Tab-separated table of C-alpha atoms in Angstrom:
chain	number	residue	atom	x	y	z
A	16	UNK	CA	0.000	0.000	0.000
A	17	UNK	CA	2.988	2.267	0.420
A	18	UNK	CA	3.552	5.175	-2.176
A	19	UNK	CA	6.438	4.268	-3.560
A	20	UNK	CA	9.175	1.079	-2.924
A	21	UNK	CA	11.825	1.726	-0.307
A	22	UNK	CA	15.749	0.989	-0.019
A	23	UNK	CA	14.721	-1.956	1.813
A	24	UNK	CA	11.595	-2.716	-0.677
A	25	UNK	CA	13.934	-2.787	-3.795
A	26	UNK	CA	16.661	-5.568	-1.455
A	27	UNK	CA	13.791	-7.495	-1.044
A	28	UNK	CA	13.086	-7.301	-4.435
A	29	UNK	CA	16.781	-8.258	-5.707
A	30	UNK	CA	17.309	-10.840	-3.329
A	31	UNK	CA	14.083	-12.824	-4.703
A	32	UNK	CA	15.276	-11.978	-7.951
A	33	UNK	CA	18.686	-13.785	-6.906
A	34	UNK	CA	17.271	-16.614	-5.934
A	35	UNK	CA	14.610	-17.201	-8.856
A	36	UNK	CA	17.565	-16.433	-11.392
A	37	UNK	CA	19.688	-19.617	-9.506
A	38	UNK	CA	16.193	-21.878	-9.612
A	39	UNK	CA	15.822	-20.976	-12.836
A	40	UNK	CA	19.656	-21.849	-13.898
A	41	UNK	CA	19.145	-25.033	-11.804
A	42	UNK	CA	16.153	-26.730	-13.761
A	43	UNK	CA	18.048	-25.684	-16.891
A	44	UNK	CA	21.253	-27.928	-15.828
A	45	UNK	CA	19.186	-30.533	-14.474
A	46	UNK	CA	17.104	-30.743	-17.919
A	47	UNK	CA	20.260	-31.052	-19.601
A	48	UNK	CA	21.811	-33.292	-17.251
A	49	UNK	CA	18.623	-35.598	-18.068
A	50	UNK	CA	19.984	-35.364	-21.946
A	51	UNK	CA	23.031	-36.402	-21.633
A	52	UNK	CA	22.326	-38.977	-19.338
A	53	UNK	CA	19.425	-40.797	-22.577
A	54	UNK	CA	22.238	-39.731	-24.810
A	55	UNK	CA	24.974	-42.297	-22.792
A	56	UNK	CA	22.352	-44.761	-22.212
A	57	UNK	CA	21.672	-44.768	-25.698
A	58	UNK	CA	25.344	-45.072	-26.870
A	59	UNK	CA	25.796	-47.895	-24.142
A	60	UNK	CA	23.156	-49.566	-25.640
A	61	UNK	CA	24.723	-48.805	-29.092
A	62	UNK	CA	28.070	-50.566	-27.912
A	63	UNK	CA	26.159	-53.270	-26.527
A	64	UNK	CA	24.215	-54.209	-29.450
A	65	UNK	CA	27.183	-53.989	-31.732
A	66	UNK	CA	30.087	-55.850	-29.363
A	67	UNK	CA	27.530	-58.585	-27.989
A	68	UNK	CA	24.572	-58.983	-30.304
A	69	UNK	CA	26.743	-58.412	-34.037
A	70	UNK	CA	29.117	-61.237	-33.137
A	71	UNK	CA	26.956	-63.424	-32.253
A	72	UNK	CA	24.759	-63.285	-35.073
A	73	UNK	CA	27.659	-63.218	-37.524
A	74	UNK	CA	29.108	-66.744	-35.720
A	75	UNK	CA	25.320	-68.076	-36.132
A	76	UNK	CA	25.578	-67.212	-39.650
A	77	UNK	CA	29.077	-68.573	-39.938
A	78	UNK	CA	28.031	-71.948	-38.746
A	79	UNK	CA	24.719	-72.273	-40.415
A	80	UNK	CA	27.061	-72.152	-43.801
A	81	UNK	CA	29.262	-74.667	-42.743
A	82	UNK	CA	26.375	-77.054	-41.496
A	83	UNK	CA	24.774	-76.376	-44.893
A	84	UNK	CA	27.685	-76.878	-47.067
A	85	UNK	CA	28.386	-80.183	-44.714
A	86	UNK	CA	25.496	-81.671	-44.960
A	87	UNK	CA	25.537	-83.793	-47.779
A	88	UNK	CA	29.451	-85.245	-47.489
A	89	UNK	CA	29.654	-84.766	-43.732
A	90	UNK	CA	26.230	-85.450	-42.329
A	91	UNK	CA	27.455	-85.728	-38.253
A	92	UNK	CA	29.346	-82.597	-38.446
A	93	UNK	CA	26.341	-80.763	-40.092
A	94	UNK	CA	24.142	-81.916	-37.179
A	95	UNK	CA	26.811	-80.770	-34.918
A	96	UNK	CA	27.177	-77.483	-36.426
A	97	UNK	CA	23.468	-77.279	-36.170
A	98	UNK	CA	23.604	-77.810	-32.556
A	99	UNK	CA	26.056	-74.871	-31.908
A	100	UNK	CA	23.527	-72.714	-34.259
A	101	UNK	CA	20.588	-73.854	-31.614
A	102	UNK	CA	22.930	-72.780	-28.364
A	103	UNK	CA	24.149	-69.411	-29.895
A	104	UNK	CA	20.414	-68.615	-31.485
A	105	UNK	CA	19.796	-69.349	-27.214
A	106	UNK	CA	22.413	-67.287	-26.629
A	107	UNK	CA	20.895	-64.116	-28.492
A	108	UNK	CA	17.179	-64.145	-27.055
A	109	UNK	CA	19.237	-64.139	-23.676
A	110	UNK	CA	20.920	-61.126	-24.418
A	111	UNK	CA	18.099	-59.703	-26.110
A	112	UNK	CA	15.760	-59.964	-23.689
A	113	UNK	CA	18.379	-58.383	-21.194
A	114	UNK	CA	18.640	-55.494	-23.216
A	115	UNK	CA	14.744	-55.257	-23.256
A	116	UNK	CA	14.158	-55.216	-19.819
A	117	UNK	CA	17.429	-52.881	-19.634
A	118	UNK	CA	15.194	-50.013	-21.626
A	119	UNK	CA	11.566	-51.300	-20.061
A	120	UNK	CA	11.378	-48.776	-17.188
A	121	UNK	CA	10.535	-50.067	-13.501
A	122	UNK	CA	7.366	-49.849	-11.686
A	123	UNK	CA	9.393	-47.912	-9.030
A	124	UNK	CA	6.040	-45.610	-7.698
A	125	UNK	CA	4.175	-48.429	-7.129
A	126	UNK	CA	6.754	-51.311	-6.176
A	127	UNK	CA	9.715	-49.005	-4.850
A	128	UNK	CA	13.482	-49.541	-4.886
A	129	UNK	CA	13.700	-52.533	-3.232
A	130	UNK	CA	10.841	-54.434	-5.079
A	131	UNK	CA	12.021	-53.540	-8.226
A	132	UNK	CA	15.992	-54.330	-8.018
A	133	UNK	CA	14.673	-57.826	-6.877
A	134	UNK	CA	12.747	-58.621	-9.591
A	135	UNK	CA	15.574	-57.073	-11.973
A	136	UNK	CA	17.447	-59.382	-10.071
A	137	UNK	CA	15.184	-62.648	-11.395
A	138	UNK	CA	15.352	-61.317	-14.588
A	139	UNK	CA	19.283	-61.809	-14.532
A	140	UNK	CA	18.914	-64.923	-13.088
A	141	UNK	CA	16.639	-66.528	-15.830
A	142	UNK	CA	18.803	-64.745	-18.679
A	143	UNK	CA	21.779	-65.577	-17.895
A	144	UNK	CA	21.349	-68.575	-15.813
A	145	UNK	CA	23.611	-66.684	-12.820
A	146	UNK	CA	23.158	-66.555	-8.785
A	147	UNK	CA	22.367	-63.048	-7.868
A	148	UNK	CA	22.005	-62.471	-4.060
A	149	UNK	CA	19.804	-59.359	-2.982
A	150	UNK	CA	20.023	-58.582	0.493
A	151	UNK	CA	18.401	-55.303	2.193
A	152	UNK	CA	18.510	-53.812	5.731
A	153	UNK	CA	15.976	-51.162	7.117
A	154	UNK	CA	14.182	-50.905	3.638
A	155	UNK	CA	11.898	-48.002	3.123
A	156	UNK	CA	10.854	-46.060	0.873
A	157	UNK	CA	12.208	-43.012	-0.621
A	158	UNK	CA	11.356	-39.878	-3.094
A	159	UNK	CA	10.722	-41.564	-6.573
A	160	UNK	CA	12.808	-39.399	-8.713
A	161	UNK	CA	15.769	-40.095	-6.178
A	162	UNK	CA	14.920	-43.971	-6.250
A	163	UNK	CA	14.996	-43.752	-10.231
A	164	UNK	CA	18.443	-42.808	-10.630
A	165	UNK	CA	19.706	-45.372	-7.785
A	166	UNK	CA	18.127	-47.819	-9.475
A	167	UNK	CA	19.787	-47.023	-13.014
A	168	UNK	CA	23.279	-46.584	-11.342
A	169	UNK	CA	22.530	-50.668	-9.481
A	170	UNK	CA	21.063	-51.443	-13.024
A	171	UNK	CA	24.326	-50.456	-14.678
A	172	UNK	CA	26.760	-52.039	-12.270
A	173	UNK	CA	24.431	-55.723	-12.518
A	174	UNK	CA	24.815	-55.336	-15.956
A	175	UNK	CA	28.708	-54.740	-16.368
A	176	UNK	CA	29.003	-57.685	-13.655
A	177	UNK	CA	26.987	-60.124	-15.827
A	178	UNK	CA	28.465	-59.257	-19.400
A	179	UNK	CA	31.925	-58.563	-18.905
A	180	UNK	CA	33.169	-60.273	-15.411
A	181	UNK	CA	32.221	-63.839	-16.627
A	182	UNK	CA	31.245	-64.272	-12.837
A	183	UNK	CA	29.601	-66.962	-11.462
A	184	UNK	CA	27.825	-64.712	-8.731
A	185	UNK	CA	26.827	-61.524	-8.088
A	186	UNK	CA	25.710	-59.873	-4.882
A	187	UNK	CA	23.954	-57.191	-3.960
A	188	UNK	CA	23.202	-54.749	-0.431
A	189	UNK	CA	21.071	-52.148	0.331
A	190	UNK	CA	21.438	-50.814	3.677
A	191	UNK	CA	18.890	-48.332	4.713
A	192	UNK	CA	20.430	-45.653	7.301
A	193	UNK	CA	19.169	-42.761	9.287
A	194	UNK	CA	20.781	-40.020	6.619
A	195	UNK	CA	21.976	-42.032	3.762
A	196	UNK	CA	21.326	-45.077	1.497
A	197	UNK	CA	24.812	-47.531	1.055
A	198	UNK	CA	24.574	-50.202	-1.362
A	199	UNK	CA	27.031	-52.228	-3.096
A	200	UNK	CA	26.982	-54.931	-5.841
A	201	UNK	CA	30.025	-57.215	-5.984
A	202	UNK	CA	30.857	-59.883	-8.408
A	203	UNK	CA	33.646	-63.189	-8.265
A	204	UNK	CA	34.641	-62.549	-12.106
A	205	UNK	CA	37.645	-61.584	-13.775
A	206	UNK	CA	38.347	-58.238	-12.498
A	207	UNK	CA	39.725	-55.049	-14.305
A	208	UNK	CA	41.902	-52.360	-13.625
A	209	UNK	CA	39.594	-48.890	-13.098
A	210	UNK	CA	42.692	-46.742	-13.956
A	211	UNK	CA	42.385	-47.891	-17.460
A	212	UNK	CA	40.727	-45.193	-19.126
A	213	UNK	CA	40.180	-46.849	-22.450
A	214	UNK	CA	38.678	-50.107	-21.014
A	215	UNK	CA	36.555	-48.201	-18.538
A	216	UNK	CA	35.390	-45.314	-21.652
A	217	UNK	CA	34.951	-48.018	-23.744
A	218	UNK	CA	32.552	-50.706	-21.907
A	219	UNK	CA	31.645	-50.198	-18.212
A	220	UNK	CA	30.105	-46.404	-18.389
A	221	UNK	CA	31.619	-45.865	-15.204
A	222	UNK	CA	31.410	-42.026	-16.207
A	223	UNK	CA	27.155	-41.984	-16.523
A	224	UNK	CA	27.313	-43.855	-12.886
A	225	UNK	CA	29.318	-41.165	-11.321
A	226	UNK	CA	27.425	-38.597	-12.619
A	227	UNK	CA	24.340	-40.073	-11.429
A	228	UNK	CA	25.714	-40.218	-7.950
A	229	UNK	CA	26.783	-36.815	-7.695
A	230	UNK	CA	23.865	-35.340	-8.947
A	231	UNK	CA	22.288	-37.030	-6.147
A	232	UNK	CA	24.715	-35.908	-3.789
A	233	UNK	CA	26.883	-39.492	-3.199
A	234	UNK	CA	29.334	-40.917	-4.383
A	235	UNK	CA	30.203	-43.953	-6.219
A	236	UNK	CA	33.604	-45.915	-5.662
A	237	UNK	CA	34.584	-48.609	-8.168
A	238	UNK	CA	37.339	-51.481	-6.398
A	239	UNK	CA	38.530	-53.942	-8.769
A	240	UNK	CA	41.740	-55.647	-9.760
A	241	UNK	CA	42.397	-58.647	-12.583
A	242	UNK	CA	41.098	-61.460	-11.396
A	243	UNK	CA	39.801	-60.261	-8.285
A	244	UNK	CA	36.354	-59.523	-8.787
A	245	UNK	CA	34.590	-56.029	-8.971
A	246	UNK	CA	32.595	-54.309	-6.420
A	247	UNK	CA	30.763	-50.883	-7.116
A	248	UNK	CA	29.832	-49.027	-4.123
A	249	UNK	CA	27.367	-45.525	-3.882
A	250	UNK	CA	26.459	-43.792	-0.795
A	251	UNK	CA	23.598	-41.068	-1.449
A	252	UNK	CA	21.670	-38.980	0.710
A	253	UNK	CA	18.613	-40.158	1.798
A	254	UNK	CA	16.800	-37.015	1.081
């Protein structure tokens, strides 16, 4: 109702202003922070496609010739070329079915975190005929947007564990604390070295994981050696 604004009006004033400007600059990184995370989860799925999937159709198509161009003078290798056509054509709906339910998104508002990282964890199981051990402590719930990205960092770590670290079991925590979530997924396979920027750049998108985690506010620590197994672990903020 006043006249005109005063020297403590027009502060008020360019304070708000402040802050809107850094909300405003905020959702504008965050948008594009969403980009470029589709963008590396398209090009992982890109590598994926063409260093698992190519090969192993070219090998099916490889055999196939030589069980057709054996079969009339060699008529027992043919079959047995036609066998290792049956186990690699097995071989590909396995890995295409685990790239499917890599892009199928999770019911995470309705089953949460925990729900849905165990029945990610079946999926494994069945598609790659592996032992995956889930075990959580204190589970409960928390916001969805913050449970998304957790569960595409664990996604990305079970996924790097089962195509590259020819283990024989995986394992993964969830512990549930007062003022942050810890979880860890560890695997008994081959190992790498995380200093090697080519291999890591090249396969594991250890770069998308970390900058999941610090957008949430964690952190994500990757210990591995050759042949000593591999075991991501991400600490976030609960809220």
């Amino acid at each position: 109702t006043a006249a005109r604004f005063s020297a403590d009006d027009q502060q008020l004033i360019e304070l708000l202003a402040a802050h809107a400007a850094i909300a405003i600059e905020n959702a504008r990184l965050f948008d594009l922070s969403r980009e470029l995370n589709v963008l590396e989860e398209r090009n992982r799925l890109a590598r994926e496609l063409h260093d698992s999937m190519n090969q192993t159709l070219f090998s099916l198509v490889l055999t196939a010739d030589a069980a057709a161009a054996a079969l009339a003078s060699d008529p027992q290798r043919a079959a047995s070329q036609i066998e290792t056509v049956k186990e690699l054509a097995k071989a590909t709906m396995a890995e295409l079915r685990s790239l499917v339910e890599d892009l199928r998104p999770p019911a995470l508002r309705d089953d949460g975190l925990v729900t849905a990282l165990r029945k990610h964890a079946d999926v494994l199981r069945r598609a790659h005929r592996i032992r995956v051990d889930v075990g959580v402590e204190g589970e409960r719930r928390l916001p969805l947007e913050r449970e998304r990205e957790v569960f595409r960092i664990v996604q990305e770590a079970l996924s790097n564990a089962v195509r590259h670290a020819d283990a024989r079991r995986l394992e993964l925590v969830l512990a549930f604390g007062g003022d942050a979530l810890l979880v860890s997924v560890g695997d008994d396979g081959v190992g790498f070295d995380p200093a090697e920027r080519a291999l890591r750049s090249r396969r594991l998108g250890l770069t998308s994981m970390r900058e999941r985690a610090r957008a949430l506010g964690g952190t994500l620590r990757v210990d591995s050696a050759p042949g000593a197994g591999t075991t991501v672990r991400l600490e976030v903020p609960v809220a």
